[in-house]
PDB file of C-alpha atoms in Angstrom:
ATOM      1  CA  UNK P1365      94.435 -21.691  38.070  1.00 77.00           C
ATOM      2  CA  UNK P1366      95.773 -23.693  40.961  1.00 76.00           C
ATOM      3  CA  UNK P1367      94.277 -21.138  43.206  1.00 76.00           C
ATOM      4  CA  UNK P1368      90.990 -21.639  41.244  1.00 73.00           C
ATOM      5  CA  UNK P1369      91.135 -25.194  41.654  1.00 73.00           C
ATOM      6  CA  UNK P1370      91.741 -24.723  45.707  1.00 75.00           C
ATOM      7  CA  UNK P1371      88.812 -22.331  46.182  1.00 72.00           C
ATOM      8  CA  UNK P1372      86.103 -24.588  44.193  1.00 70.00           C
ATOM      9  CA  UNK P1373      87.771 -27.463  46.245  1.00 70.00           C
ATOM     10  CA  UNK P1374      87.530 -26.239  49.843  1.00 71.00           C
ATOM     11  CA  UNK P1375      83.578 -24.538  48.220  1.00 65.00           C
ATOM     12  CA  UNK P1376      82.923 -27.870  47.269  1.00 63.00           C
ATOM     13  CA  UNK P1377      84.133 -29.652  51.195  1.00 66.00           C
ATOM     14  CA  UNK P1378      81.936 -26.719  52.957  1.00 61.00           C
ATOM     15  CA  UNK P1379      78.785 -27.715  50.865  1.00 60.00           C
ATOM     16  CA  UNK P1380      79.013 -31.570  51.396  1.00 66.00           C
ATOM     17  CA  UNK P1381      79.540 -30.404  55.450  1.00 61.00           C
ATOM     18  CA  UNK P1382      76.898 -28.330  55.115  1.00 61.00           C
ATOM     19  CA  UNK P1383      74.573 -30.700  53.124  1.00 62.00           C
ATOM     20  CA  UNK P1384      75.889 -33.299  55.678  1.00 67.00           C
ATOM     21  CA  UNK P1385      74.715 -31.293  58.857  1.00 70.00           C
ATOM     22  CA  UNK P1386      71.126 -30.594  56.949  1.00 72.00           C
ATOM     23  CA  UNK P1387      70.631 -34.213  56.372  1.00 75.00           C
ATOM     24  CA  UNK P1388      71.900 -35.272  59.974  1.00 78.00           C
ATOM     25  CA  UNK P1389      69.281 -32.286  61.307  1.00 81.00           C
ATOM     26  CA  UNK P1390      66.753 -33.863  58.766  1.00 80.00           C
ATOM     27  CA  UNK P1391      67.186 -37.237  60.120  1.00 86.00           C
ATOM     28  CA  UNK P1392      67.511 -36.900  63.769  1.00 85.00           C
ATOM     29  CA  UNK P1393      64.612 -33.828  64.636  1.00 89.00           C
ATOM     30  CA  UNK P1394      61.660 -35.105  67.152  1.00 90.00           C
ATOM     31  CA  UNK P1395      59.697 -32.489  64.572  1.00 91.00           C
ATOM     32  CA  UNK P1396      58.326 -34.377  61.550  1.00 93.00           C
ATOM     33  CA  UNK P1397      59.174 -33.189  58.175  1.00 92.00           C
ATOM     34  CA  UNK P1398      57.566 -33.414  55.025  1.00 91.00           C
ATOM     35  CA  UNK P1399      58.713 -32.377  51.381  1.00 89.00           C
ATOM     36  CA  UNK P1400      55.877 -32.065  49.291  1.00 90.00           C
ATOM     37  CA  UNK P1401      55.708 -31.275  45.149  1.00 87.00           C
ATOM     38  CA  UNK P1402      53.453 -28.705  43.880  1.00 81.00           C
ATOM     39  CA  UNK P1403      50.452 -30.856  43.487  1.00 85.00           C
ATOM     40  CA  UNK P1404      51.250 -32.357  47.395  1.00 89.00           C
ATOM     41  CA  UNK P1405      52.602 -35.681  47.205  1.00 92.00           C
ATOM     42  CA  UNK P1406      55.322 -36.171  49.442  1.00 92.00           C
ATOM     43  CA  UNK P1407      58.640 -36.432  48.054  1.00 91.00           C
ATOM     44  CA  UNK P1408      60.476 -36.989  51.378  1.00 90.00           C
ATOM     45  CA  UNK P1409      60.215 -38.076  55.068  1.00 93.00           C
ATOM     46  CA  UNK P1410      62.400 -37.599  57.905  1.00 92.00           C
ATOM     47  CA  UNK P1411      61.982 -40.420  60.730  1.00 93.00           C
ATOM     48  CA  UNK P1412      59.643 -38.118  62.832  1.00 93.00           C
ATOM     49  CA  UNK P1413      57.221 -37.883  60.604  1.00 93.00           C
ATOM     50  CA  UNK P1414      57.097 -42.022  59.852  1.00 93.00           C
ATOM     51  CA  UNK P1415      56.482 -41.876  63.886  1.00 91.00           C
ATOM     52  CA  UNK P1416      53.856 -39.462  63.286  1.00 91.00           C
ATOM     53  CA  UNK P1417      51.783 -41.026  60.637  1.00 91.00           C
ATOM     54  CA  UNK P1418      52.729 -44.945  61.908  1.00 91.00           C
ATOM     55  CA  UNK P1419      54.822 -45.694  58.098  1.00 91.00           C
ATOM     56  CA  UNK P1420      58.299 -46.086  57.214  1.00 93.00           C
ATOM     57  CA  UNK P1421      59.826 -42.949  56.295  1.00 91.00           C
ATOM     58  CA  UNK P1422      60.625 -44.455  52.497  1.00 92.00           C
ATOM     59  CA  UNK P1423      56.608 -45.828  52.369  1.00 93.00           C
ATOM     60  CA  UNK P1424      55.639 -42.098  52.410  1.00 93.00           C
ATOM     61  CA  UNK P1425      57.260 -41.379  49.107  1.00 92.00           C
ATOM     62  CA  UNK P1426      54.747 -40.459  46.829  1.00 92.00           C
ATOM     63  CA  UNK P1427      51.717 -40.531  49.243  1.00 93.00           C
ATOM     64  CA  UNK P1428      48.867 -37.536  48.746  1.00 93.00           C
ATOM     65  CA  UNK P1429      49.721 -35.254  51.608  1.00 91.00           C
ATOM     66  CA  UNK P1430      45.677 -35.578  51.445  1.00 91.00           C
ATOM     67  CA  UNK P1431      45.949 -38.878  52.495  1.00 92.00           C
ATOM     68  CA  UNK P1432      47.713 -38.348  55.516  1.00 91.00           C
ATOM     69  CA  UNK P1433      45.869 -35.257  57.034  1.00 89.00           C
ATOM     70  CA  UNK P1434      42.956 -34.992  54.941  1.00 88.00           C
ATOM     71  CA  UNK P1435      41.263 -32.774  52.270  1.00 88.00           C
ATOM     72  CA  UNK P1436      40.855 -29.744  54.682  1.00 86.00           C
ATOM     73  CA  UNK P1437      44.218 -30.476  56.194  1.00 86.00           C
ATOM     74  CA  UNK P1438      45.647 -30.470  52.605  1.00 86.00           C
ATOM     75  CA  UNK P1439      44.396 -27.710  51.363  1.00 84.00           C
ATOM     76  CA  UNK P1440      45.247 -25.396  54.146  1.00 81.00           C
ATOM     77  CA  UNK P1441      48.872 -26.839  53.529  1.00 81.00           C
ATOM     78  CA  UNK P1442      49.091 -26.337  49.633  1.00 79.00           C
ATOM     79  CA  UNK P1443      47.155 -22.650  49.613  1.00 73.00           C
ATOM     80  CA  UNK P1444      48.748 -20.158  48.321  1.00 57.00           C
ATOM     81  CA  UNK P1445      47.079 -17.513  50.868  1.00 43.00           C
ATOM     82  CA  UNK P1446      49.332 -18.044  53.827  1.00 47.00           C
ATOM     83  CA  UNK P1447      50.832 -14.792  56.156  1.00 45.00           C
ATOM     84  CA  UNK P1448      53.850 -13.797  55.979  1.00 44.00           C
ATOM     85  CA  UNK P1449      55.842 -16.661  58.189  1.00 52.00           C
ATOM     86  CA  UNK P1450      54.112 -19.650  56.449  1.00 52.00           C
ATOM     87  CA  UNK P1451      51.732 -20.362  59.406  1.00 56.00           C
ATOM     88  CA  UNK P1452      48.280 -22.392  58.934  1.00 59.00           C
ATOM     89  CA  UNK P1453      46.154 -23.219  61.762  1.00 75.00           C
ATOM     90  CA  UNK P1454      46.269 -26.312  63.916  1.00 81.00           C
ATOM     91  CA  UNK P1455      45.626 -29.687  61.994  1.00 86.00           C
ATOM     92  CA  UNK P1456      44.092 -32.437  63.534  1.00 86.00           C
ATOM     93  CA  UNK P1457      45.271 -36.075  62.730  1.00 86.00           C
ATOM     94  CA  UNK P1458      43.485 -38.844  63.731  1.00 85.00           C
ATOM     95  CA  UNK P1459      45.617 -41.689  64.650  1.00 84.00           C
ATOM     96  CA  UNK P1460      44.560 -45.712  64.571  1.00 83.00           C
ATOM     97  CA  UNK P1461      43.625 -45.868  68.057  1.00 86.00           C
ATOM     98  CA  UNK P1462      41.350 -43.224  67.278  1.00 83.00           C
ATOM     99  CA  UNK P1463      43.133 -40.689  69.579  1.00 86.00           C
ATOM    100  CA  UNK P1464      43.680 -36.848  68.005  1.00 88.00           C
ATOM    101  CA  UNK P1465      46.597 -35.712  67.921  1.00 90.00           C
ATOM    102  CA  UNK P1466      46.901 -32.025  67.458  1.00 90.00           C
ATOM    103  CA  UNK P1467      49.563 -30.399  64.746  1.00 90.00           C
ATOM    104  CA  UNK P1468      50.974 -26.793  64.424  1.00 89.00           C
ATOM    105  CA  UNK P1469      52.639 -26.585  61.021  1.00 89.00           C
ATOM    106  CA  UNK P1470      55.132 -24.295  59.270  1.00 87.00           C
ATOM    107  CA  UNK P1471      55.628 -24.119  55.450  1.00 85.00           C
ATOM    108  CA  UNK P1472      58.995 -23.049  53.967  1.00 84.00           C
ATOM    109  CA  UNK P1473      59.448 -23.026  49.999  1.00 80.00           C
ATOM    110  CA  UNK P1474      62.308 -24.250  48.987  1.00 74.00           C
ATOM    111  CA  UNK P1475      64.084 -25.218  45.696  1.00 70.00           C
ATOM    112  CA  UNK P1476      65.305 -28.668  45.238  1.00 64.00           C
ATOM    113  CA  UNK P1477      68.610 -29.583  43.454  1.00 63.00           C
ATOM    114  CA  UNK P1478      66.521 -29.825  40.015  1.00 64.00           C
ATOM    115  CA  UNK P1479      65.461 -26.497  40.390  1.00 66.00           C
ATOM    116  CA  UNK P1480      62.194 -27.616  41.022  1.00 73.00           C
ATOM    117  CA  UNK P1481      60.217 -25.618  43.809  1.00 77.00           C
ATOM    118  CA  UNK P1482      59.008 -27.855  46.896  1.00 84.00           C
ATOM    119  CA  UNK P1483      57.163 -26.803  50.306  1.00 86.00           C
ATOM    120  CA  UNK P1484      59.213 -28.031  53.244  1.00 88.00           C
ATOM    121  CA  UNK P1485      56.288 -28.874  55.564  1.00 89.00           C
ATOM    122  CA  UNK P1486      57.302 -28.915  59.728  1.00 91.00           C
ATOM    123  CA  UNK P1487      54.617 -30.622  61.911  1.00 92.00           C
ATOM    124  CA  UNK P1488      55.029 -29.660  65.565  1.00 90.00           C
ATOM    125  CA  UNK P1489      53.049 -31.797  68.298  1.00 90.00           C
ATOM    126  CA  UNK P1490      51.229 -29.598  70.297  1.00 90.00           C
ATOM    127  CA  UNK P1491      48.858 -31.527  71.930  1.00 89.00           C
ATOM    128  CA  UNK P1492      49.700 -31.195  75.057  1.00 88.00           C
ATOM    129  CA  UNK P1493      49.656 -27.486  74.785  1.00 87.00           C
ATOM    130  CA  UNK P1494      45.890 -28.096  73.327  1.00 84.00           C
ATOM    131  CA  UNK P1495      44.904 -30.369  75.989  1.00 85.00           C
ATOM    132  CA  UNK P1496      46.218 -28.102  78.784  1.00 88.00           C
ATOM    133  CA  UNK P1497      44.289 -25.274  77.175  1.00 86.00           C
ATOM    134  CA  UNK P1498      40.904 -27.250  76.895  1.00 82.00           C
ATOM    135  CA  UNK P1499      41.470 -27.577  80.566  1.00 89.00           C
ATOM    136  CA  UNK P1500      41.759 -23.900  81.547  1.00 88.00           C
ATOM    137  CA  UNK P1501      38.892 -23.300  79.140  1.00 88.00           C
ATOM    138  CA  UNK P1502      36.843 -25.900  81.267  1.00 90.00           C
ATOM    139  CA  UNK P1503      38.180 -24.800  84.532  1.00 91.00           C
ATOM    140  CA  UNK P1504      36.889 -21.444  83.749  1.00 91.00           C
ATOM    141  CA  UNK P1505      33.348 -22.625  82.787  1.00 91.00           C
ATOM    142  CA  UNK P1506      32.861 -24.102  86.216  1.00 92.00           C
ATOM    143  CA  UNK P1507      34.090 -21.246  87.654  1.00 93.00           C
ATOM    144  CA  UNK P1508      31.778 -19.066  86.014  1.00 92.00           C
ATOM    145  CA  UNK P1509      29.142 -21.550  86.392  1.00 93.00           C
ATOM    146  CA  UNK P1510      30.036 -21.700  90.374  1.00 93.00           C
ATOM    147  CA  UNK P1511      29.814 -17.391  90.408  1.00 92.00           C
ATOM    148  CA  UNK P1512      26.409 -17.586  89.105  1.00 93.00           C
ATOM    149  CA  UNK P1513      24.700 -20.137  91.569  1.00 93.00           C
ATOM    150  CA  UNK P1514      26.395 -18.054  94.352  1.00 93.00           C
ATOM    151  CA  UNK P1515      24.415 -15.047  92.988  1.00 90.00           C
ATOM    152  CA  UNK P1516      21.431 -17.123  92.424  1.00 90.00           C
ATOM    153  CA  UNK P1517      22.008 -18.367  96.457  1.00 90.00           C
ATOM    154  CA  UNK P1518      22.510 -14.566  97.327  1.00 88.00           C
ATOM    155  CA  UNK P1519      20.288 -13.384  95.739  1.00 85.00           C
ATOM    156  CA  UNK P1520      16.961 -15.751  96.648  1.00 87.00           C
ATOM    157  CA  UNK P1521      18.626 -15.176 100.545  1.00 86.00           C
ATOM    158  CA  UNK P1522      18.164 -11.700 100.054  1.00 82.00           C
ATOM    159  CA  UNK P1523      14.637 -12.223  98.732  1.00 83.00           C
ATOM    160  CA  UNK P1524      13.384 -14.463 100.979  1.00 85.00           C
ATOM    161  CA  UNK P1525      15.191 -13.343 103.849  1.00 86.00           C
ATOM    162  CA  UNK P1526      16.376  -9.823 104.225  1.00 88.00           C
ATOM    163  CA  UNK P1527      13.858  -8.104 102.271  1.00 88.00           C
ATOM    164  CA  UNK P1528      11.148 -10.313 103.473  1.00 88.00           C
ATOM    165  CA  UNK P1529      12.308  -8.717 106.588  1.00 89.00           C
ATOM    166  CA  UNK P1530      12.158  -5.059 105.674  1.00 89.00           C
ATOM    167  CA  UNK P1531       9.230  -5.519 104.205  1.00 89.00           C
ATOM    168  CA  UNK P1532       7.479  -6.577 107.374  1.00 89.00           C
ATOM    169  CA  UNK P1533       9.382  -3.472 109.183  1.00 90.00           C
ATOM    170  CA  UNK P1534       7.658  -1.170 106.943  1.00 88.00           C
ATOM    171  CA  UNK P1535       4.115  -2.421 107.615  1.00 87.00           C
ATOM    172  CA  UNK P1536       4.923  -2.243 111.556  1.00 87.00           C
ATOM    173  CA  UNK P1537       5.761   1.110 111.083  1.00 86.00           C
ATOM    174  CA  UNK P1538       2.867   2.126 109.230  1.00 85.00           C
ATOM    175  CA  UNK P1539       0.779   0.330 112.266  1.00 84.00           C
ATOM    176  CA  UNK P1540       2.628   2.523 114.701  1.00 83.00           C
ATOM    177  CA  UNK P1541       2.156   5.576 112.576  1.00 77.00           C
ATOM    178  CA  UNK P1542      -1.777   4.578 112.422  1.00 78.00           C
ATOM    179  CA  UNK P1543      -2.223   4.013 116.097  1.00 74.00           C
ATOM    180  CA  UNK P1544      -5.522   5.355 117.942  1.00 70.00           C
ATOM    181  CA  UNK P1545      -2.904   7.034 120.665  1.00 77.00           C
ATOM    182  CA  UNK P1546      -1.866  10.541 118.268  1.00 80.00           C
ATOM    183  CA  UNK P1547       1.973  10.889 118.028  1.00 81.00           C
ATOM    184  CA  UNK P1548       4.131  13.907 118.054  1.00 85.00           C
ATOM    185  CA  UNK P1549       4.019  15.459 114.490  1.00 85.00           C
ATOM    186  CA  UNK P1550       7.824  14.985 115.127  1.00 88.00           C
ATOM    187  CA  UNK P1551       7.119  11.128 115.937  1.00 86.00           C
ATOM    188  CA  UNK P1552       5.688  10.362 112.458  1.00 84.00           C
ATOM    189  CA  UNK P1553       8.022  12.489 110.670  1.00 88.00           C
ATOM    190  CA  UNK P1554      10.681  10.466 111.965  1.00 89.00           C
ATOM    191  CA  UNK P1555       8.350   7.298 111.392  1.00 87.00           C
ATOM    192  CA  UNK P1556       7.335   8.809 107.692  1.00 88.00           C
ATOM    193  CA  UNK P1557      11.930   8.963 107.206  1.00 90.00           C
ATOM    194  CA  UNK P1558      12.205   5.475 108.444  1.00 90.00           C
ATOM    195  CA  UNK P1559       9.769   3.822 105.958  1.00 88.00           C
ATOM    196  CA  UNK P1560      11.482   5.410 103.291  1.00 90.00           C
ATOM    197  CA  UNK P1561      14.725   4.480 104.423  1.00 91.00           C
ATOM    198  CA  UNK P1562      13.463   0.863 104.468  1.00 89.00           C
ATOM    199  CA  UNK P1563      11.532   0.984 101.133  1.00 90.00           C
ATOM    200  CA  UNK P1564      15.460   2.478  99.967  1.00 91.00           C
ATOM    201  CA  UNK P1565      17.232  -0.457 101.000  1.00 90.00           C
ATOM    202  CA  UNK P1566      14.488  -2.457  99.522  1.00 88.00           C
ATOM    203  CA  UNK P1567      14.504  -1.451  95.872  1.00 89.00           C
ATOM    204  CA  UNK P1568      18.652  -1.594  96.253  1.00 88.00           C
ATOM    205  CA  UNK P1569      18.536  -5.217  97.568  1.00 85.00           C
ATOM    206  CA  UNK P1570      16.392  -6.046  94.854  1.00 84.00           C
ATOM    207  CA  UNK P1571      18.490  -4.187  92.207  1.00 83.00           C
TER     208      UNK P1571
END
């Protein structure tokens, strides 16, 4: 019985450590945490997530998770058609200096010390991440956009240029071809292979 009484004891010191390091973690996390009922109102905040959404932590109690990230937002967080690992895509919140700031959540369901099922909601800040992303997205735009007036300049150089060139090389060889002094049948074979060799590069300039 004694030995009973020991094991429940030293059972009973590892879960208040262990409910102690939760609620430390809880409380001291740059991530902002939400516990939200079934029906989304938040039952709990950690500090991060009064940061996030500019209340005290204890003036979040009860609020509509709608109310802080909006109907879409809310529903994506409450559906029950989430993968495997509890991932919804990015919310955006919209803060009071009208700035976005962009969130990457994770769901966890948990069950509370009623027995009462809750979703543990984690909102990471990854705007940075989204902002640095818009930028390579942009970046690339230009760059494509740059590519295709350097064809457009190659290509009306070409046209008005080169091929304007080979053009007129093909009518001075048909002028030397139809001179009044007669050529070589050799001469305007050769002559005959040169225009065609010209009219060649021609069409593959303009291709």
């Amino acid at each position: 019985e004694m030995a009973a009484r020991q094991r429940a004891e030293t059972a009973g010191t590892a879960l208040k450590a262990s409910e102690t390091k939760s609620r430390t973690l809880f409380e001291s996390t740059p991530v902002a945490i939400l516990l939200l009922d079934r029906h989304g109102a938040v039952l709990e905040a950690n500090p991060a997530a009064g940061a996030l959404f500019e209340k005290a932590p204890d003036a979040l109690k009860g609020t509509a998770v709608s109310d802080l990230v909006g109907a879409q937002g809310a529903e994506k967080l409450l559906s029950p058609y989430l993968d495997t690992n509890g991932h919804v895509s990015y919310l955006v919140l919209k803060k009071r200096d009208e700035s976005e700031v962009y969130l990457e959540p994770a769901l966890t369901h948990v069950t509370s010390e009623g027995g009462t099922g809750v979703v543990q909601v984690l909102l990471q800040d990854v705007t940075e991440e989204q902002q640095r992303q818009a930028g390579l997205r942009a970046y690339a735009v230009q760059m494509l956009r740059a590519q295709e007036d350097e064809r457009q300049r190659i290509a009306q150089e070409l046209h008005d240029e080169t091929i304007q060139a080979l053009v007129l090389l093909c009518r001075r060889l048909d002028a030397v071809e139809v001179t009044n002094e007669p050529l070589p049948p050799s001469a305007v074979r050769e002559l005959q292979e040169a225009r065609r060799s010209a009219e060649e590069v021609v069409a593959g300039l303009r291709g």
